[in-house]
mmCIF file of C-alpha atoms and ligand atoms in Angstrom:
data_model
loop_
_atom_site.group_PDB
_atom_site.id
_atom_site.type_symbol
_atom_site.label_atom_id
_atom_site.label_comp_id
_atom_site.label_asym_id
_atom_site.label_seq_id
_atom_site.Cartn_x
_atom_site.Cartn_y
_atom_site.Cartn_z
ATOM 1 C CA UNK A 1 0.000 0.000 0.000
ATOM 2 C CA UNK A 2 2.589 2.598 1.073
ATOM 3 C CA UNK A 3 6.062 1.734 -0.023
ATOM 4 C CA UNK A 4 9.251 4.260 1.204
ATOM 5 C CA UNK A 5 12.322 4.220 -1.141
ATOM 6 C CA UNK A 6 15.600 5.476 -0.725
ATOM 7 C CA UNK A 7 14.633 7.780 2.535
ATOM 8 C CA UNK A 8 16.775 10.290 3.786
ATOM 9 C CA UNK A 9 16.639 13.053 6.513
ATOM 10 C CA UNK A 10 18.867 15.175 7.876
ATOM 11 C CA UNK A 11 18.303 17.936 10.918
ATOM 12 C CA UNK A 12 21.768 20.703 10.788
ATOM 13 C CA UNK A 13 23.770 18.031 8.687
ATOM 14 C CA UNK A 14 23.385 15.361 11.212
ATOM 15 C CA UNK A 15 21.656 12.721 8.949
ATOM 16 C CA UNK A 16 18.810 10.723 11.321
ATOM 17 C CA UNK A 17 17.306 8.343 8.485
ATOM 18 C CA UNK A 18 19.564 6.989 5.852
ATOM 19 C CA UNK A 19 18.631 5.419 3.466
ATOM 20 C CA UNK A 20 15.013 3.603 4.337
ATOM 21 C CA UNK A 21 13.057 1.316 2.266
ATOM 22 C CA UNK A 22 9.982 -0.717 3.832
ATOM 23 C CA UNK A 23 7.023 -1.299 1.914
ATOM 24 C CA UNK A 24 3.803 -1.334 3.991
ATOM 25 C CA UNK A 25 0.580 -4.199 3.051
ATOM 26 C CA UNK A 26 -2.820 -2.829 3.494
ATOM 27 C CA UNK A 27 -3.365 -4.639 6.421
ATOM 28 C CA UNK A 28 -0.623 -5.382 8.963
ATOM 29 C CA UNK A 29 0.612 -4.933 12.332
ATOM 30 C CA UNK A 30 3.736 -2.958 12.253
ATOM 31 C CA UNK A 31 6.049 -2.241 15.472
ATOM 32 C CA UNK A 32 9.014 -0.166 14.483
ATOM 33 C CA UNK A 33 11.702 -0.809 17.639
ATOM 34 C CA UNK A 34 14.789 0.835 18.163
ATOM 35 C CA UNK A 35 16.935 3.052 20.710
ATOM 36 C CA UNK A 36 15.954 6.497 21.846
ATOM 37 C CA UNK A 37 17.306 8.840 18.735
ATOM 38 C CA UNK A 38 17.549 6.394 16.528
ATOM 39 C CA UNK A 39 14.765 7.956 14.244
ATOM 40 C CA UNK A 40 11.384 6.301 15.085
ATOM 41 C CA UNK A 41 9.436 9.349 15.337
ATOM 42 C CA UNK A 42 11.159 10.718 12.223
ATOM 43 C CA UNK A 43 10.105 7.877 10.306
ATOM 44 C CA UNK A 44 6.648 8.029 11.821
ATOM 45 C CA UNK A 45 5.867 11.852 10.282
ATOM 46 C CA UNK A 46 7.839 11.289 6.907
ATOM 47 C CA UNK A 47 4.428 8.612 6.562
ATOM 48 C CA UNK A 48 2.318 10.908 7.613
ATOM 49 C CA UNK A 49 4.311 13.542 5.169
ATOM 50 C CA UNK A 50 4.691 16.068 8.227
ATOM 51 C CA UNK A 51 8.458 15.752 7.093
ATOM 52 C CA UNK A 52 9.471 16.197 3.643
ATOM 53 C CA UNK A 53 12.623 13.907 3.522
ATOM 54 C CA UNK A 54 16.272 15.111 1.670
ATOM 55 C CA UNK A 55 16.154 12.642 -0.335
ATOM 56 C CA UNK A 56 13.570 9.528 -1.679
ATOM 57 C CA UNK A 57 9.865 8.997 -2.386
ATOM 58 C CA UNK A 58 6.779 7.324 -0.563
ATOM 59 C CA UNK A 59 4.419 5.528 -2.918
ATOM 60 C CA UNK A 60 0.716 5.247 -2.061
ATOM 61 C CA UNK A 61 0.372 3.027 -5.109
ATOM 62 C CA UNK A 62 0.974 4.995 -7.942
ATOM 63 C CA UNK A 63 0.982 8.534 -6.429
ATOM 64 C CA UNK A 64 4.525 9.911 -4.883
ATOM 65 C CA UNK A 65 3.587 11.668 -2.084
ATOM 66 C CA UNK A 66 6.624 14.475 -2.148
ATOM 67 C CA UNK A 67 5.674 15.362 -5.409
ATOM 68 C CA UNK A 68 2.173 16.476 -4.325
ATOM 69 C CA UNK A 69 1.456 20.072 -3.784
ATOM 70 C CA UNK A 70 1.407 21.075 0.296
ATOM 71 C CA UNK A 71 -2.178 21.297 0.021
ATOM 72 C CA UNK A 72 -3.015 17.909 -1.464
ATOM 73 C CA UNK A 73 -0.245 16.490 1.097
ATOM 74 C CA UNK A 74 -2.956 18.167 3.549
ATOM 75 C CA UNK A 75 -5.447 16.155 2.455
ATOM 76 C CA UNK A 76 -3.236 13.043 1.976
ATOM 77 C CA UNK A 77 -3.017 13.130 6.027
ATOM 78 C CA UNK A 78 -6.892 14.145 6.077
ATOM 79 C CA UNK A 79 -7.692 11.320 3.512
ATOM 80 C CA UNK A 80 -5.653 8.442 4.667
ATOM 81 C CA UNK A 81 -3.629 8.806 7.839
ATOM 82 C CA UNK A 82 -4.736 8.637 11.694
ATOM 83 C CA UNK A 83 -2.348 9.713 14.236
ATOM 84 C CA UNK A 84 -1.712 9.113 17.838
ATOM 85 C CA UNK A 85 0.956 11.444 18.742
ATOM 86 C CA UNK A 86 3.054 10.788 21.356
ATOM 87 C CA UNK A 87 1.772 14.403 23.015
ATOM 88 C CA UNK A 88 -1.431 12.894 22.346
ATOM 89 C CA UNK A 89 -2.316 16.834 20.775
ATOM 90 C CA UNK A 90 -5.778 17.323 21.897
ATOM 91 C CA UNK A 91 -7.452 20.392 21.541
ATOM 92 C CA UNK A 92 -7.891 21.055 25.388
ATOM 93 C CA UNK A 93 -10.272 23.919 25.209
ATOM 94 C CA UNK A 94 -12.754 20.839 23.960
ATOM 95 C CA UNK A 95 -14.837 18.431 25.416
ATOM 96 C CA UNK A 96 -13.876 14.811 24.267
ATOM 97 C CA UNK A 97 -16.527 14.336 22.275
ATOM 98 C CA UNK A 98 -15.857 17.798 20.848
ATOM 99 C CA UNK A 99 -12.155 16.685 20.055
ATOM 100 C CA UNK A 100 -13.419 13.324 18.229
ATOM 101 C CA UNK A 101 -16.071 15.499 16.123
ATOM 102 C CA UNK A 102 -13.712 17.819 14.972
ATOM 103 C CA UNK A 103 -11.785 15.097 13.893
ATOM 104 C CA UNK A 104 -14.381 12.934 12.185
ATOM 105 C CA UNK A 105 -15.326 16.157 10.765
ATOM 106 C CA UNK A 106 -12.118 16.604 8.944
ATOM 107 C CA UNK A 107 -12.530 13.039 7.550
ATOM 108 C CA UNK A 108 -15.784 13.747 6.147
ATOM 109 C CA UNK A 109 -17.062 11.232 8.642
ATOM 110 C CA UNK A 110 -20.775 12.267 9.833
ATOM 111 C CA UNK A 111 -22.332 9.973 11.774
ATOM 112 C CA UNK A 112 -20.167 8.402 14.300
ATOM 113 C CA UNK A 113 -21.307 6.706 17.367
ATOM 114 C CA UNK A 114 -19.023 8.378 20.523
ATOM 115 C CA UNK A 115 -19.961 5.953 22.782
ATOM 116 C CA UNK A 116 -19.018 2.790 21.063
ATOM 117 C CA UNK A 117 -15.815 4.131 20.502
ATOM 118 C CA UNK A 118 -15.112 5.548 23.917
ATOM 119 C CA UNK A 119 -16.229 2.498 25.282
ATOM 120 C CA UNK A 120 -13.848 0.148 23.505
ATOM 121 C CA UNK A 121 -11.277 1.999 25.349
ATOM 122 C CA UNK A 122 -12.641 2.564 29.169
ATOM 123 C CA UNK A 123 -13.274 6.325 28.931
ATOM 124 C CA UNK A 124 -17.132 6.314 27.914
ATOM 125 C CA UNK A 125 -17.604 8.528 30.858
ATOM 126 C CA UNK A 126 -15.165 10.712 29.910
ATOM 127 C CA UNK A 127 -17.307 12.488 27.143
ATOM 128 C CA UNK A 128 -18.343 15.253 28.800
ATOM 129 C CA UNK A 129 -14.778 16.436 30.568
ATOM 130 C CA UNK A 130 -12.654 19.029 29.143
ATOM 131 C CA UNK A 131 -9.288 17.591 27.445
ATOM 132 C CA UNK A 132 -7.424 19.573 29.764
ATOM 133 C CA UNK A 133 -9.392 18.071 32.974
ATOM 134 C CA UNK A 134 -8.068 14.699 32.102
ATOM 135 C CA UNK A 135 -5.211 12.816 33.420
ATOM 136 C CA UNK A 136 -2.301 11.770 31.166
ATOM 137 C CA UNK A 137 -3.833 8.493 31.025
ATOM 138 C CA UNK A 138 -6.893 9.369 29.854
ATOM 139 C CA UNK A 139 -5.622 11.629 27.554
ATOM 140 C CA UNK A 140 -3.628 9.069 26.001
ATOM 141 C CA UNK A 141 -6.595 6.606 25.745
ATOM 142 C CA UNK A 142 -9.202 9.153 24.488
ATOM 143 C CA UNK A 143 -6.071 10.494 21.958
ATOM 144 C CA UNK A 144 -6.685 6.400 20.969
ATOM 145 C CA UNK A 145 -10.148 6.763 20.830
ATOM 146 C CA UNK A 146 -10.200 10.328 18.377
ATOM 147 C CA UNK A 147 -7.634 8.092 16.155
ATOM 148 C CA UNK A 148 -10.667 5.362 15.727
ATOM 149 C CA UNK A 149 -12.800 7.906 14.106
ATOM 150 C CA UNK A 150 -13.355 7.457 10.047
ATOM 151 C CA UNK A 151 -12.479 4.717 7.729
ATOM 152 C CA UNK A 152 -8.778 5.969 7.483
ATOM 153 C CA UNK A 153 -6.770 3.180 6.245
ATOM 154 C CA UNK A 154 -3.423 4.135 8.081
ATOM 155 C CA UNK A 155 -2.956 4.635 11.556
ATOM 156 C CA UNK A 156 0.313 6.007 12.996
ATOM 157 C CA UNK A 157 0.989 5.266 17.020
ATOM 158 C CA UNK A 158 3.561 6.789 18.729
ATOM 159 C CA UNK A 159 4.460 5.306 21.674
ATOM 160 C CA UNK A 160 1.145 4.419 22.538
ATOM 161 C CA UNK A 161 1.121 2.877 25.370
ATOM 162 C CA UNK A 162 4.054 5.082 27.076
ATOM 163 C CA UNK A 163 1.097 6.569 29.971
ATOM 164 C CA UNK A 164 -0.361 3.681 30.693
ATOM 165 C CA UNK A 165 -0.031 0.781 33.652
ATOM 166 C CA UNK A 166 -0.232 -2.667 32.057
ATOM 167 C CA UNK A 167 -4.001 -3.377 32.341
ATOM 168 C CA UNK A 168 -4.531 -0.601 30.031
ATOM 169 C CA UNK A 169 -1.570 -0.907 27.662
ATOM 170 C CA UNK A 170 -2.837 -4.886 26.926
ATOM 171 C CA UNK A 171 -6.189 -3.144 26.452
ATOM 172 C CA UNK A 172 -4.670 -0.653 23.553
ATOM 173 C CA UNK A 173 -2.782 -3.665 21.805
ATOM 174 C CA UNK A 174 -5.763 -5.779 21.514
ATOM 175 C CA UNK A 175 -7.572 -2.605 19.916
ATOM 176 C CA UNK A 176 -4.828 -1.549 18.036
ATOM 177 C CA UNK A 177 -4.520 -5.602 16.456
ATOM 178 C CA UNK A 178 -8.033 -5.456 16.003
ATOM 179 C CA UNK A 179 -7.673 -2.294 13.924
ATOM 180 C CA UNK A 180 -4.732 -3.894 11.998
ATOM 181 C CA UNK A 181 -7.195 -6.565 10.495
ATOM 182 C CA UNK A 182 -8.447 -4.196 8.037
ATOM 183 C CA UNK A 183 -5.996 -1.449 8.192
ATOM 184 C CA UNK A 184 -2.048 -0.526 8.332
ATOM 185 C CA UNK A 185 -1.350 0.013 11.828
ATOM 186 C CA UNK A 186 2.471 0.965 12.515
ATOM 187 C CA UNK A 187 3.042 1.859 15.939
ATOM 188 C CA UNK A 188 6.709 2.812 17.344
ATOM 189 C CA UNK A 189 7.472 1.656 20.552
ATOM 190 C CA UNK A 190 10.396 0.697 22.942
ATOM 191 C CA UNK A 191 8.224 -2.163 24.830
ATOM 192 C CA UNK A 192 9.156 -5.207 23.119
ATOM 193 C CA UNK A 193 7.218 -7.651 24.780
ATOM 194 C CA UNK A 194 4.090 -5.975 23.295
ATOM 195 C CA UNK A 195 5.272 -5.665 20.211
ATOM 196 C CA UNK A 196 5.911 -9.537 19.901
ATOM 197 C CA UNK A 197 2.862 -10.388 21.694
ATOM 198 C CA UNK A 198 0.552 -8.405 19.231
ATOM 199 C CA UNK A 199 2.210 -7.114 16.236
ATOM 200 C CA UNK A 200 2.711 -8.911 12.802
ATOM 201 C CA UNK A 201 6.004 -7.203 11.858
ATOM 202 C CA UNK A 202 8.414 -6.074 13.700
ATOM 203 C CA UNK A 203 11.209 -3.637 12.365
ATOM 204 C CA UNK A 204 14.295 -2.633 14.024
ATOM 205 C CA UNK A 205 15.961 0.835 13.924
ATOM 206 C CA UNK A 206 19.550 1.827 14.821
ATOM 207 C CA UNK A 207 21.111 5.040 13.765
ATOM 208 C CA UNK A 208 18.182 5.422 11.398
ATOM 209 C CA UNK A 209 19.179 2.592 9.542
ATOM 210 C CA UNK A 210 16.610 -0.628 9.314
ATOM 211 C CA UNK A 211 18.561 -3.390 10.773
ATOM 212 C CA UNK A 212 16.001 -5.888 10.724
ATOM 213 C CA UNK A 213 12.829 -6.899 8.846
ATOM 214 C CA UNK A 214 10.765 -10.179 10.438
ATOM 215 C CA UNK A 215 8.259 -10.099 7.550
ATOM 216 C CA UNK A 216 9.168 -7.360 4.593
ATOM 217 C CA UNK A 217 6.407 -7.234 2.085
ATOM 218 C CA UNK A 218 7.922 -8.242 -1.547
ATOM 219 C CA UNK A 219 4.434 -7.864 -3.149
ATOM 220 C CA UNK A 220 4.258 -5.330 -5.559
ATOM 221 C CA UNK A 221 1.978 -1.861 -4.850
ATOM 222 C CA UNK A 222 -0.653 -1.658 -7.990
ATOM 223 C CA UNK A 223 -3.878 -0.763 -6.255
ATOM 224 C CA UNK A 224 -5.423 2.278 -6.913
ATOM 225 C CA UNK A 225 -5.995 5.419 -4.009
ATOM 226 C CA UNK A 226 -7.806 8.502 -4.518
ATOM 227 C CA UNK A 227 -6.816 12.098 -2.962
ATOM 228 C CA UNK A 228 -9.692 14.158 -1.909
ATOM 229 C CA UNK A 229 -10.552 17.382 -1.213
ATOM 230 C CA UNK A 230 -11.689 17.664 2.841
ATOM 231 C CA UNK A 231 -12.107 20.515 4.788
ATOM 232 C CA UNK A 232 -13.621 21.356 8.166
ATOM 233 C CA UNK A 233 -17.419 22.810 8.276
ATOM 234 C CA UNK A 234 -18.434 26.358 9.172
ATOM 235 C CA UNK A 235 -20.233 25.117 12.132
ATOM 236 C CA UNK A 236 -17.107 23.403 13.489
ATOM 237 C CA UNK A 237 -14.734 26.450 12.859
ATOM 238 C CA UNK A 238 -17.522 28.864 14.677
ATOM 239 C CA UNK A 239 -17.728 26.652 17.419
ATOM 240 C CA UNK A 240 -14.132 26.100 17.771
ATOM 241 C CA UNK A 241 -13.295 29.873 17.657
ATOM 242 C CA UNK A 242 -15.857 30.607 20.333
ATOM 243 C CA UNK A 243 -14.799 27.795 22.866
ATOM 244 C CA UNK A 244 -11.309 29.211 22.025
ATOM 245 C CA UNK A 245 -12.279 32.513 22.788
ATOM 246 C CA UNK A 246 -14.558 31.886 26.105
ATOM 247 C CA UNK A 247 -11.622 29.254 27.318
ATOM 248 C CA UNK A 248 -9.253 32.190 27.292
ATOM 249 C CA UNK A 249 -12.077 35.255 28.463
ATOM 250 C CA UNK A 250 -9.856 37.496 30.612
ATOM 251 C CA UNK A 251 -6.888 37.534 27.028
ATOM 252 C CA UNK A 252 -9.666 38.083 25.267
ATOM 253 C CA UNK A 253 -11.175 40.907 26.643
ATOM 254 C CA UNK A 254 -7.870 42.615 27.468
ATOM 255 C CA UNK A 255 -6.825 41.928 23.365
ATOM 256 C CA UNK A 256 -10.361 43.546 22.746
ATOM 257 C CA UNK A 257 -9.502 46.561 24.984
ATOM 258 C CA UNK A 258 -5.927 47.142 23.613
ATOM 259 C CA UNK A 259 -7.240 46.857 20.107
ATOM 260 C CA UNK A 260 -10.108 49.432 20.931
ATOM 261 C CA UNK A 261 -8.122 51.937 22.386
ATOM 262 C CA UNK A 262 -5.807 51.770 19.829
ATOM 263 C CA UNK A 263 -8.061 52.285 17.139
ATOM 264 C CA UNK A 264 -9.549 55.099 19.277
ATOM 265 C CA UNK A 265 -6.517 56.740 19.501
HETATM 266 P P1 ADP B 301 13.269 8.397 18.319
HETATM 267 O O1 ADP B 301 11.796 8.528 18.024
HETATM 268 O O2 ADP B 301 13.860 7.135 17.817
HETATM 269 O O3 ADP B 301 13.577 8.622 19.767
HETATM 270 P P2 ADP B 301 13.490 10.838 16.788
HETATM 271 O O4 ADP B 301 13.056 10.491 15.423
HETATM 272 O O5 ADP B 301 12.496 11.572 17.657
HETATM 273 O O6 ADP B 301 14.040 9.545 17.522
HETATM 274 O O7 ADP B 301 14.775 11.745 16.730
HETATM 275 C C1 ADP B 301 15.980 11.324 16.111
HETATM 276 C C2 ADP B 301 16.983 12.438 16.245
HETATM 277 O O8 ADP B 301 16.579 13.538 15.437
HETATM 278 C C3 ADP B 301 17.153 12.968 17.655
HETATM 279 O O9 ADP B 301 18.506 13.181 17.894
HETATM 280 C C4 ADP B 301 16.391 14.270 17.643
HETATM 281 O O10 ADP B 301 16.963 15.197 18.524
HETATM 282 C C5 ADP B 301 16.560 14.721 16.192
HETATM 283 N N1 ADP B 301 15.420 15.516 15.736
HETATM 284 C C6 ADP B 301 14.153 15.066 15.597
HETATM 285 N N2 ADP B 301 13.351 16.058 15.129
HETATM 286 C C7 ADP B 301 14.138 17.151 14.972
HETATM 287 C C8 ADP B 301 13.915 18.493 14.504
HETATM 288 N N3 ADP B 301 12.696 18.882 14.101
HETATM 289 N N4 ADP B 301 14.969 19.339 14.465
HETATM 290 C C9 ADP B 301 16.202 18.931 14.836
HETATM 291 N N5 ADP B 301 16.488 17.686 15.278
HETATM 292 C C10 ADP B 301 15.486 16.804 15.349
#
């Protein structure tokens, strides 16, 4: 489905991937394992295109990814990719189930039933809180949950299990293997007895080099994926602006006053 060649990145001339080819199947299990700095994360947001690599291309079949405009690599991420950042990057002004319709809403997902999805993952009863009333647990798991949203047929995990106690990271795997049946899931991780219990591949990473492949894919990459055009709704980007604005009242009133008296004067 998605096949790196020939990836390189550097950061000030200190090259962190060299050289990377891995092509991905439509549906696998994926645990990328390697040493702190050794270029997991890297690798992780050159699939998601958030880095443009030096040098190399990323097939999604037929279409090179790096040669797309910034705009259609936009809705490349929008389109295909789900994300579970290791920051877990919820908006925290929102409510959970705020967070998860913003995102479904950038999918172009309408209907999606919170609850199901919450509940797969313990926080159900979380829907009402405020992201930034949760715990880092929580976050982490609801962070899960907003990645479950859509039929996006990539999902990229960052240490996703890094907040949890065990209970709760064997609860993630099983989701995350469940997900993998009809998806690409490639999650990067430094617990390696979860990713042999669960995962289908495993890859390992030194010095941003792939030292080893258990099960490389040598099949060749002809099916045919469609960009489209996604963007958020009116609605969303009114409601977003005002929770924004009536999370932060006391900057927003003194921006209001400075701006008045200015233009006054
Ligand atoms: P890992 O996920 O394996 O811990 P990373 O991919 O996060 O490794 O980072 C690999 C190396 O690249 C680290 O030394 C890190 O400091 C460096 N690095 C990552 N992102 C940037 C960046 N945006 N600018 C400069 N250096 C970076």
């Amino acid at each position: 489905m998605l096949k790196l060649i020939g990836i390189s990145k550097s950061y000030q001339n200190v090259e962190i991937l060299k050289d990377i080819n891995i092509s991905f199947r439509e549906k696998e299990f994926v645990a990328i394992l390697g040493p702190s700095g050794s270029g997991k994360s890297t690798l992780l947001n050159v699939l998601s295109a958030i880095e443009i690599p030096d040098k190399g291309k990323m097939l999604l079949g037929n279409i090179d990814i790096f040669k797309l405009k910034k705009h259609k690599q936009d809705y490349y991420r929008a389109n295909y990719i789900n994300y579970i950042f290791q920051n877990y990057n919820l908006i925290k002004y929102l409510s959970v189930k705020d967070n998860l319709l913003i995102s479904s809403n950038i999918k172009g997902n309408k209907k999606i039933n919170f609850k199901i999805i919450l509940k797969k993952l313990n926080v159900e009863n979380l829907i009402k809180k405020k992201a930034n009333k949760l715990s880092g647990g929580e976050e982490q798991r609801v962070a899960i949950a907003r990645s479950l949203v859509g039929d996006i047929k990539i999902l990229l995990a960052d240490e996703p299990t890094g907040a949890l106690d065990s209970n709760n990271s064997h609860k993630v795997m099983k989701v995350l293997k469940d997900i993998s049946k009809d998806k690409l899931v490639v999650m990067v991780t430094h617990n390696k007895n979860l990713a042999y219990r669960y995962a289908s591949r495993i890859i390992k990473i030194k010095d941003g080099k792939i030292i080893y492949d258990s099960n490389p894919n040598d099949c060749g990459n002809n099916l045919h994926y469609l960009i489209r055009k996604t963007k958020l709704s009116f609605y969303n980007i009114v409601k977003m602006t005002y929770n924004n604005l009536s999370s932060k009242k006391m900057r927003t009133y003194l921006i209001s006053m400075a701006f008045s008296i200015g233009l006054i004067s």
